[in-house]
Tab-separated table of C-alpha atoms and ligand atoms in Angstrom:
chain	number	residue	atom	x	y	z
F	1	UNK	CA	118.951	139.626	214.150
F	2	UNK	CA	117.961	141.408	210.956
F	3	UNK	CA	119.731	144.699	210.243
F	4	UNK	CA	118.249	147.292	207.891
F	5	UNK	CA	119.853	150.397	206.458
F	6	UNK	CA	117.025	152.512	207.875
F	7	UNK	CA	114.240	151.840	210.335
F	8	UNK	CA	111.421	154.361	210.497
F	9	UNK	CA	109.888	154.101	213.963
F	10	UNK	CA	106.322	155.393	213.616
F	11	UNK	CA	104.637	155.395	210.221
F	12	UNK	CA	102.505	158.493	210.734
F	13	UNK	CA	102.854	161.817	208.954
F	14	UNK	CA	106.607	162.304	209.435
F	15	UNK	CA	107.589	158.640	209.066
F	16	UNK	CA	105.668	158.136	205.819
F	17	UNK	CA	106.853	161.504	204.463
F	18	UNK	CA	110.463	160.529	205.159
F	19	UNK	CA	110.044	157.184	203.392
F	20	UNK	CA	108.478	159.035	200.449
F	21	UNK	CA	111.399	161.486	200.128
F	22	UNK	CA	113.932	158.653	200.490
F	23	UNK	CA	112.312	156.886	197.516
F	24	UNK	CA	112.720	160.062	195.450
F	25	UNK	CA	116.454	160.173	196.277
F	26	UNK	CA	119.502	158.087	195.277
F	27	UNK	CA	118.921	156.143	198.548
F	28	UNK	CA	115.720	154.608	197.177
F	29	UNK	CA	117.231	151.075	197.047
F	30	UNK	CA	118.321	150.946	200.705
F	31	UNK	CA	116.626	148.403	202.944
F	32	UNK	CA	113.966	150.045	205.092
F	33	UNK	CA	111.517	148.934	207.735
F	34	UNK	CA	108.548	151.091	208.762
F	35	UNK	CA	107.004	150.158	212.106
F	36	UNK	CA	103.723	151.432	213.473
F	37	UNK	CA	101.386	150.069	216.114
F	38	UNK	CA	98.415	151.174	213.998
F	39	UNK	CA	97.372	150.180	210.471
F	40	UNK	CA	96.739	153.845	209.591
F	41	UNK	CA	93.569	153.123	207.643
F	42	UNK	CA	91.369	155.644	209.503
F	43	UNK	CA	90.889	159.338	208.819
F	44	UNK	CA	92.422	160.105	212.223
F	45	UNK	CA	93.294	163.750	211.433
F	46	UNK	CA	93.076	166.492	208.845
F	47	UNK	CA	96.048	168.709	208.073
F	48	UNK	CA	95.695	172.325	207.036
F	49	UNK	CA	98.600	174.455	205.926
F	50	UNK	CA	99.390	177.292	203.551
F	51	UNK	CA	101.534	176.930	200.467
F	52	UNK	CA	102.555	178.879	197.374
F	53	UNK	CA	101.941	177.054	194.093
F	54	UNK	CA	101.735	173.281	193.984
F	55	UNK	CA	103.299	170.980	196.565
F	56	UNK	CA	104.271	167.299	196.482
F	57	UNK	CA	100.797	166.162	197.572
F	58	UNK	CA	98.742	168.373	195.265
F	59	UNK	CA	96.919	165.427	193.695
F	60	UNK	CA	95.401	164.446	197.053
F	61	UNK	CA	94.599	167.902	198.455
F	62	UNK	CA	90.975	167.683	199.614
F	63	UNK	CA	90.136	171.403	199.467
F	64	UNK	CA	92.085	174.604	198.879
F	65	UNK	CA	91.176	178.261	199.233
F	66	UNK	CA	92.602	181.540	197.922
F	67	UNK	CA	91.238	183.593	200.779
F	68	UNK	CA	90.537	183.009	204.477
F	69	UNK	CA	88.201	184.815	206.886
F	70	UNK	CA	89.304	186.133	210.272
F	71	UNK	CA	87.106	187.405	213.132
F	72	UNK	CA	89.040	189.302	215.804
F	73	UNK	CA	88.541	192.273	218.114
F	74	UNK	CA	88.804	195.208	215.686
F	75	UNK	CA	89.174	193.356	212.384
F	76	UNK	CA	86.718	190.949	210.793
F	77	UNK	CA	86.444	189.673	207.254
F	78	UNK	CA	88.488	188.150	204.458
F	79	UNK	CA	92.284	188.289	204.570
F	80	UNK	CA	94.234	188.647	201.348
F	81	UNK	CA	96.817	185.853	201.556
F	82	UNK	CA	98.416	186.860	198.269
F	83	UNK	CA	100.204	184.046	196.478
F	84	UNK	CA	99.404	181.521	199.200
F	85	UNK	CA	96.576	179.045	199.211
F	86	UNK	CA	95.200	177.526	202.386
F	87	UNK	CA	95.047	173.769	201.816
F	88	UNK	CA	93.388	170.859	203.520
F	89	UNK	CA	94.645	167.273	203.345
F	90	UNK	CA	92.809	164.353	204.924
F	91	UNK	CA	94.887	161.834	206.873
F	92	UNK	CA	93.315	158.847	205.161
F	93	UNK	CA	94.144	160.215	201.697
F	94	UNK	CA	97.738	160.894	202.737
F	95	UNK	CA	98.318	157.450	204.290
F	96	UNK	CA	96.735	155.686	201.290
F	97	UNK	CA	98.659	157.735	198.718
F	98	UNK	CA	102.075	157.235	200.320
F	99	UNK	CA	101.519	153.554	201.004
F	100	UNK	CA	100.467	152.955	197.375
F	101	UNK	CA	103.674	154.704	196.255
F	102	UNK	CA	105.894	152.755	198.678
F	103	UNK	CA	104.353	149.453	197.531
F	104	UNK	CA	106.452	149.791	194.344
F	105	UNK	CA	109.632	149.341	196.396
F	106	UNK	CA	110.343	145.704	197.381
F	107	UNK	CA	113.163	146.912	199.665
F	108	UNK	CA	110.627	148.659	201.938
F	109	UNK	CA	108.911	146.502	204.561
F	110	UNK	CA	106.008	147.456	206.805
F	111	UNK	CA	105.444	145.958	210.190
F	112	UNK	CA	102.522	146.519	212.510
F	113	UNK	CA	103.816	146.304	216.068
F	114	UNK	CA	104.610	148.212	219.230
F	115	UNK	CA	108.119	149.495	219.794
F	116	UNK	CA	108.943	148.699	223.406
F	117	UNK	CA	112.566	149.773	223.456
F	118	UNK	CA	114.844	151.949	221.349
F	119	UNK	CA	118.523	152.580	222.063
F	120	UNK	CA	121.760	153.471	220.380
F	121	UNK	CA	124.615	150.930	220.156
F	122	UNK	CA	128.072	151.007	218.611
F	123	UNK	CA	126.697	149.046	215.616
F	124	UNK	CA	123.559	151.087	214.978
F	125	UNK	CA	120.106	151.808	216.349
F	126	UNK	CA	118.542	148.901	218.220
F	127	UNK	CA	114.826	148.323	218.732
F	128	UNK	CA	112.580	145.753	220.329
F	129	UNK	CA	109.269	145.401	218.534
F	130	UNK	CA	106.792	143.076	220.247
F	131	UNK	CA	109.711	141.137	221.876
F	132	UNK	CA	111.708	140.859	218.642
F	133	UNK	CA	115.010	142.755	218.273
F	134	UNK	CA	115.873	144.589	215.036
F	135	UNK	CA	118.707	146.944	214.084
F	136	UNK	CA	119.464	149.632	211.551
F	137	UNK	CA	122.247	151.916	210.445
F	138	UNK	CA	119.921	154.767	211.319
F	139	UNK	CA	116.626	154.770	213.195
F	140	UNK	CA	114.292	157.693	212.429
F	141	UNK	CA	112.029	157.990	215.438
F	142	UNK	CA	108.661	159.769	215.509
F	143	UNK	CA	107.377	157.847	218.543
F	144	UNK	CA	109.345	159.691	221.253
F	145	UNK	CA	107.157	161.797	223.579
F	146	UNK	CA	108.448	165.290	224.337
F	147	UNK	CA	108.970	166.266	227.963
F	148	UNK	CA	106.273	168.884	228.520
F	149	UNK	CA	106.828	169.128	232.268
F	150	UNK	CA	110.070	171.102	232.473
F	151	UNK	CA	109.190	174.330	234.359
F	152	UNK	CA	112.063	176.164	232.641
F	153	UNK	CA	110.142	175.923	229.359
F	154	UNK	CA	106.786	177.270	228.272
F	155	UNK	CA	104.494	174.280	227.913
F	156	UNK	CA	101.147	175.144	226.395
F	157	UNK	CA	98.824	172.783	224.586
F	158	UNK	CA	96.768	173.385	221.494
F	159	UNK	CA	93.712	171.205	221.943
F	160	UNK	CA	90.657	171.017	219.775
F	161	UNK	CA	87.526	169.120	218.999
F	162	UNK	CA	86.015	169.224	215.545
F	163	UNK	CA	82.825	167.927	213.961
F	164	UNK	CA	82.172	167.390	210.293
F	165	UNK	CA	78.559	168.523	210.089
F	166	UNK	CA	76.000	168.357	207.314
F	167	UNK	CA	73.361	171.034	207.683
F	168	UNK	CA	69.727	171.246	206.678
F	169	UNK	CA	70.222	174.702	205.113
F	170	UNK	CA	73.052	175.742	202.786
F	171	UNK	CA	75.041	177.957	205.173
F	172	UNK	CA	78.708	177.647	204.214
F	173	UNK	CA	80.494	179.850	201.711
F	174	UNK	CA	82.739	177.339	199.925
F	175	UNK	CA	85.267	180.039	199.033
F	176	UNK	CA	85.625	181.391	202.575
F	177	UNK	CA	87.013	179.127	205.292
F	178	UNK	CA	87.195	180.765	208.719
F	179	UNK	CA	90.668	180.218	210.161
F	180	UNK	CA	90.395	182.131	213.433
F	181	UNK	CA	86.969	183.113	214.623
F	182	UNK	CA	87.413	184.582	218.086
F	183	UNK	CA	83.707	185.341	218.608
F	184	UNK	CA	83.532	182.890	221.504
F	185	UNK	CA	84.074	183.441	225.245
F	186	UNK	CA	87.828	183.688	225.765
F	187	UNK	CA	87.691	182.450	229.405
F	188	UNK	CA	91.039	184.111	230.148
F	189	UNK	CA	93.030	182.166	227.558
F	190	UNK	CA	92.875	181.820	223.765
F	191	UNK	CA	89.834	180.229	222.079
F	192	UNK	CA	88.639	180.299	218.507
F	193	UNK	CA	86.806	178.342	215.834
F	194	UNK	CA	87.832	177.012	212.454
F	195	UNK	CA	85.108	176.509	209.853
F	196	UNK	CA	86.445	174.630	206.825
F	197	UNK	CA	83.698	174.189	204.210
F	198	UNK	CA	83.542	171.117	201.956
F	199	UNK	CA	80.405	172.341	200.196
F	200	UNK	CA	77.435	174.622	200.991
F	201	UNK	CA	76.035	172.174	203.526
F	202	UNK	CA	79.081	170.344	204.886
F	203	UNK	CA	82.054	171.643	206.862
F	204	UNK	CA	84.579	170.774	209.547
F	205	UNK	CA	83.805	173.054	212.507
F	206	UNK	CA	86.559	172.949	215.118
F	207	UNK	CA	86.754	174.527	218.592
F	208	UNK	CA	90.402	175.246	219.445
F	209	UNK	CA	92.086	176.354	222.662
F	210	UNK	CA	95.648	177.393	223.561
F	211	UNK	CA	96.231	176.888	227.301
F	212	UNK	CA	97.802	174.394	229.698
F	213	UNK	CA	94.936	172.031	230.527
F	214	UNK	CA	92.425	169.926	228.613
F	215	UNK	CA	88.662	170.363	229.053
F	216	UNK	CA	85.998	167.763	229.743
F	217	UNK	CA	84.623	166.359	226.436
F	218	UNK	CA	81.217	167.983	227.082
F	219	UNK	CA	82.801	171.447	227.315
F	220	UNK	CA	84.190	171.277	223.758
F	221	UNK	CA	80.830	169.993	222.545
F	222	UNK	CA	78.824	172.707	224.309
F	223	UNK	CA	81.031	175.361	222.719
F	224	UNK	CA	80.627	173.789	219.270
F	225	UNK	CA	76.850	173.696	219.683
F	226	UNK	CA	76.714	177.316	220.878
F	227	UNK	CA	78.869	178.522	217.980
F	228	UNK	CA	76.828	176.672	215.362
F	229	UNK	CA	73.576	178.014	216.832
F	230	UNK	CA	74.914	181.592	217.034
F	231	UNK	CA	77.008	182.036	213.887
F	232	UNK	CA	75.727	179.521	211.332
F	233	UNK	CA	72.212	179.568	209.924
F	234	UNK	CA	72.352	175.795	209.753
F	235	UNK	CA	68.921	174.502	210.732
F	236	UNK	CA	69.173	170.924	211.903
F	237	UNK	CA	72.493	169.193	211.335
F	238	UNK	CA	74.078	165.777	211.586
F	239	UNK	CA	77.636	164.962	212.686
F	240	UNK	CA	79.405	162.483	210.405
F	241	UNK	CA	82.981	162.637	211.768
F	242	UNK	CA	84.668	163.755	214.981
F	243	UNK	CA	88.257	164.873	215.425
F	244	UNK	CA	90.052	165.477	218.696
F	245	UNK	CA	93.694	166.475	218.925
F	246	UNK	CA	96.351	167.837	221.239
F	247	UNK	CA	99.458	169.488	219.805
F	248	UNK	CA	102.336	170.601	222.045
F	249	UNK	CA	103.113	174.331	221.946
F	250	UNK	CA	106.390	174.153	223.795
F	251	UNK	CA	109.872	175.595	223.584
F	252	UNK	CA	111.345	172.318	224.891
F	253	UNK	CA	114.683	172.012	223.047
F	254	UNK	CA	113.800	168.592	221.460
F	255	UNK	CA	117.160	167.478	220.002
F	256	UNK	CA	116.861	165.918	216.554
F	257	UNK	CA	120.060	163.875	216.893
F	258	UNK	CA	119.997	162.527	220.471
F	259	UNK	CA	122.490	159.716	219.610
F	260	UNK	CA	124.772	158.713	216.739
F	261	UNK	CA	122.306	156.360	215.030
F	262	UNK	CA	119.002	157.827	216.185
F	263	UNK	CA	117.284	160.785	214.551
F	264	UNK	CA	114.038	162.197	215.903
F	265	UNK	CA	111.586	163.495	213.326
F	266	UNK	CA	108.129	165.084	213.308
F	267	UNK	CA	106.649	166.215	216.611
F	268	UNK	CA	109.289	164.109	218.428
F	269	UNK	CA	112.076	166.072	216.730
F	270	UNK	CA	110.579	169.455	217.664
F	271	UNK	CA	109.261	170.119	214.147
F	272	UNK	CA	106.056	171.713	215.495
F	273	UNK	CA	106.133	175.512	215.353
F	274	UNK	CA	105.760	176.254	219.095
F	275	UNK	CA	103.696	179.407	218.699
F	276	UNK	CA	101.136	177.997	216.243
F	277	UNK	CA	101.134	174.184	216.464
F	278	UNK	CA	101.451	173.931	212.676
F	279	UNK	CA	103.679	170.951	211.880
F	280	UNK	CA	102.819	169.550	208.456
F	281	UNK	CA	104.671	171.951	206.165
F	282	UNK	CA	107.694	172.308	208.427
F	283	UNK	CA	108.016	168.549	208.529
F	284	UNK	CA	108.008	168.379	204.728
F	285	UNK	CA	110.711	171.043	204.444
F	286	UNK	CA	112.882	169.628	207.233
F	287	UNK	CA	112.676	166.068	205.900
F	288	UNK	CA	113.620	167.100	202.363
F	289	UNK	CA	116.635	168.875	203.884
F	290	UNK	CA	117.482	165.809	205.999
F	291	UNK	CA	117.369	163.455	203.001
F	292	UNK	CA	119.487	165.830	200.895
F	293	UNK	CA	122.113	165.949	203.654
F	294	UNK	CA	122.041	162.175	204.098
F	295	UNK	CA	122.660	161.792	200.369
F	296	UNK	CA	125.412	164.412	200.311
F	297	UNK	CA	127.270	163.598	203.551
F	298	UNK	CA	126.080	160.143	204.639
F	299	UNK	CA	124.862	161.733	207.905
F	300	UNK	CA	121.264	162.708	208.684
F	301	UNK	CA	122.113	165.874	210.574
F	302	UNK	CA	120.419	169.109	209.637
F	303	UNK	CA	122.653	172.149	209.861
F	304	UNK	CA	121.686	174.662	212.516
F	305	UNK	CA	122.144	178.354	211.876
F	306	UNK	CA	123.932	180.164	214.707
F	307	UNK	CA	121.578	183.150	214.703
F	308	UNK	CA	118.378	182.759	212.681
F	309	UNK	CA	117.066	179.588	214.327
F	310	UNK	CA	117.748	180.721	217.935
F	311	UNK	CA	116.261	184.157	217.156
F	312	UNK	CA	113.069	182.676	215.666
F	313	UNK	CA	112.918	180.280	218.642
F	314	UNK	CA	113.215	183.242	220.995
F	315	UNK	CA	110.274	184.978	219.251
F	316	UNK	CA	108.216	181.797	219.710
F	317	UNK	CA	109.129	181.728	223.405
F	318	UNK	CA	108.107	185.367	223.849
F	319	UNK	CA	104.662	184.747	222.318
F	320	UNK	CA	104.253	181.599	224.455
F	321	UNK	CA	105.263	183.614	227.517
F	322	UNK	CA	102.686	186.322	226.735
F	323	UNK	CA	99.968	183.679	226.226
F	324	UNK	CA	100.927	181.532	229.228
F	325	UNK	CA	100.978	184.534	231.581
F	326	UNK	CA	97.882	186.154	230.030
F	327	UNK	CA	99.849	189.364	229.557
F	328	UNK	CA	97.385	190.591	226.894
F	329	UNK	CA	94.180	189.103	225.390
F	330	UNK	CA	95.180	186.653	222.673
F	331	UNK	CA	92.330	187.626	220.336
F	332	UNK	CA	93.661	191.182	220.326
F	333	UNK	CA	97.258	190.072	219.669
F	334	UNK	CA	96.257	188.077	216.569
F	335	UNK	CA	94.024	190.958	215.458
F	336	UNK	CA	96.961	193.389	215.681
F	337	UNK	CA	99.143	191.028	213.664
F	338	UNK	CA	96.644	190.662	210.795
F	339	UNK	CA	95.428	194.272	210.889
F	340	UNK	CA	98.809	195.985	210.850
F	341	UNK	CA	100.676	193.748	208.407
F	342	UNK	CA	99.869	192.267	205.012
F	343	UNK	CA	98.462	188.826	205.941
F	344	UNK	CA	100.836	187.250	203.411
F	345	UNK	CA	103.758	188.624	205.473
F	346	UNK	CA	102.318	187.051	208.626
F	347	UNK	CA	102.173	183.654	206.901
F	348	UNK	CA	105.798	184.104	205.768
F	349	UNK	CA	106.709	185.150	209.324
F	350	UNK	CA	105.054	182.015	210.727
F	351	UNK	CA	106.943	179.973	208.113
F	352	UNK	CA	110.158	181.635	209.370
F	353	UNK	CA	110.835	182.982	205.869
F	354	UNK	CA	111.031	186.635	206.932
F	355	UNK	CA	114.260	188.597	207.416
F	356	UNK	CA	115.445	189.934	210.782
F	357	UNK	CA	114.185	193.442	209.936
F	358	UNK	CA	110.791	192.121	208.807
F	359	UNK	CA	110.565	190.232	212.113
F	360	UNK	CA	111.285	193.436	214.030
F	361	UNK	CA	108.627	195.322	212.007
F	362	UNK	CA	106.038	192.599	212.669
F	363	UNK	CA	106.852	192.411	216.381
F	364	UNK	CA	106.486	196.182	216.496
F	365	UNK	CA	102.844	195.779	215.433
F	366	UNK	CA	101.709	193.945	218.580
F	367	UNK	CA	100.909	195.656	221.923
F	368	UNK	CA	104.419	196.474	223.077
F	369	UNK	CA	104.412	196.475	226.879
F	370	UNK	CA	103.183	192.855	227.336
F	371	UNK	CA	105.712	191.681	224.751
F	372	UNK	CA	108.568	193.619	226.370
F	373	UNK	CA	107.640	192.042	229.722
F	374	UNK	CA	107.502	188.628	228.005
F	375	UNK	CA	110.846	189.206	226.277
F	376	UNK	CA	112.532	190.157	229.567
F	377	UNK	CA	111.051	187.095	231.286
F	378	UNK	CA	112.233	184.773	228.491
F	379	UNK	CA	115.694	186.349	228.553
F	380	UNK	CA	115.866	185.852	232.321
F	381	UNK	CA	114.687	182.227	232.087
F	382	UNK	CA	117.040	181.271	229.257
F	383	UNK	CA	120.116	183.001	230.657
F	384	UNK	CA	119.730	182.226	234.348
Q	1	FAD	C1	93.893	165.659	215.188
Q	1	FAD	C2	95.117	166.425	214.766
Q	1	FAD	C3	95.014	167.410	213.781
Q	1	FAD	C4	96.146	168.131	213.384
Q	1	FAD	N1	96.021	169.103	212.433
Q	1	FAD	C5	97.115	169.753	212.007
Q	1	FAD	C6	97.016	170.725	210.965
Q	1	FAD	O1	95.918	171.049	210.502
Q	1	FAD	N2	98.150	171.310	210.492
Q	1	FAD	C7	99.391	170.991	211.007
Q	1	FAD	O2	100.397	171.524	210.518
Q	1	FAD	N3	99.505	170.111	212.028
Q	1	FAD	C8	98.410	169.484	212.530
Q	1	FAD	N4	98.542	168.554	213.529
Q	1	FAD	C9	99.866	168.386	214.167
Q	1	FAD	C10	100.782	167.407	213.412
Q	1	FAD	O3	100.874	167.759	212.049
Q	1	FAD	C11	100.282	165.968	213.501
Q	1	FAD	O4	100.220	165.551	214.839
Q	1	FAD	C12	101.199	165.018	212.743
Q	1	FAD	O5	100.520	163.821	212.561
Q	1	FAD	C13	102.534	164.805	213.452
Q	1	FAD	O6	103.286	163.888	212.715
Q	1	FAD	P1	104.240	162.833	213.429
Q	1	FAD	O7	104.706	161.907	212.400
Q	1	FAD	O8	105.213	163.558	214.269
Q	1	FAD	O9	103.289	162.066	214.450
Q	1	FAD	P2	102.108	160.969	214.057
Q	1	FAD	O10	101.560	161.364	212.745
Q	1	FAD	O11	101.279	160.939	215.244
Q	1	FAD	O12	102.975	159.661	213.862
Q	1	FAD	C14	103.567	158.957	214.937
Q	1	FAD	C15	103.244	157.489	214.704
Q	1	FAD	O13	103.956	156.713	215.675
Q	1	FAD	C16	103.126	155.623	216.055
Q	1	FAD	N5	103.602	155.168	217.362
Q	1	FAD	C17	103.660	155.892	218.511
Q	1	FAD	N6	104.201	155.156	219.495
Q	1	FAD	C18	104.490	153.945	218.962
Q	1	FAD	C19	105.083	152.756	219.480
Q	1	FAD	N7	105.506	152.654	220.748
Q	1	FAD	N8	105.233	151.693	218.651
Q	1	FAD	C20	104.825	151.776	217.352
Q	1	FAD	N9	104.269	152.875	216.802
Q	1	FAD	C21	104.107	153.954	217.601
Q	1	FAD	C22	101.711	156.197	216.057
Q	1	FAD	O14	100.756	155.175	215.880
Q	1	FAD	C23	101.761	157.171	214.881
Q	1	FAD	O15	101.263	156.605	213.686
Q	1	FAD	C24	97.417	167.849	213.968
Q	1	FAD	C25	97.486	166.885	214.981
Q	1	FAD	C26	96.361	166.198	215.372
Q	1	FAD	C27	96.497	165.174	216.488
């Protein structure tokens, strides 16, 4: 049975990012196998995230914006995001770019196959891929599915359907993407639109919901049609691409190191920010940290802070609790956040880069009684 230094189980966003950072480190010569059941040659998703300055994938960023538009209950218009830029990266560009880079490393093998079994042994991580066993010193797993059924957690879903449309009339402002447009029926949960313009006549328009159940396909499409007819002077339009996605918004504990030789990364490792669903930038930061620690200590174990991480996790749980129990209209909560704080601070807060006192100030800007009720409920759930 062949044994590698590292096996990367799942060559999606996290798996390919990890391989990329390993090749930039002193571990670049280690034997590696990347396994995925798909070839990853489709534009299966588009990542958006905010970033200051240039990041590692700047050369393949598809679009970036210095300002973003928000439409809430008592605030509508452009938000000043300060030193941040809101960036858009297409899946196909990312997969192609990383694979072209990894092709320079003869010690890195790719295998298309389905992982049927993954377990820890005394000698390393053990996998069965299409009936064939393989082993590695460490297996980095992004194929594990989180348990979203535990009633002790908050288990919401962020689900969305998007169309890339090309319109008859020029109706998009290329400098103004809409990141949260709440001017749609809220239906008792949290619903908004993204409009991410490529040019004056082409944009990704995405209908997004935070709740605990998916809709029928026609319901997403009806809402997209209604929004386009109501808020875009588009004329006729054609749909060239469709995107559908579901991202867990859960405070499931998701251990990153479930066994000695197995490390969970990406969504599987709990890298998704529970209260927003954003995963891309966190994954980049966490994986750089993981590789640095592997180089320094020989062990891929990220250090956990005793206070900051649990406190930020608790804030996520409180927001999830408020949303899950409909304690206050979500459109109004997000409006309060952006209206009463510099938007740049909110992005830092969502990136978990704010101090304890900044967190308290920001939490003080949302409607207090639903959040106090949520905080008490979370405290009760977590303690008892
Ligand atoms: C449509 C969509 C849009 C998104 N947009 C954003 C965004 O704008 N911003 C953001 O921050 N986050 C976004 N996300 C969330 C998150 O960034 C992505 O889901 C991201 O791809 C997660 O990376 P990952 O590596 O954990 O999972 P994936 O990228 O899904 O990688 C997992 C890989 O494992 C493979 N695999 C699974 N099971 C097996 C098996 N048994 N055997 C072999 N291979 C297997 C899959 O084929 C896949 O390639 C989006 C998610 C979706 C679905």
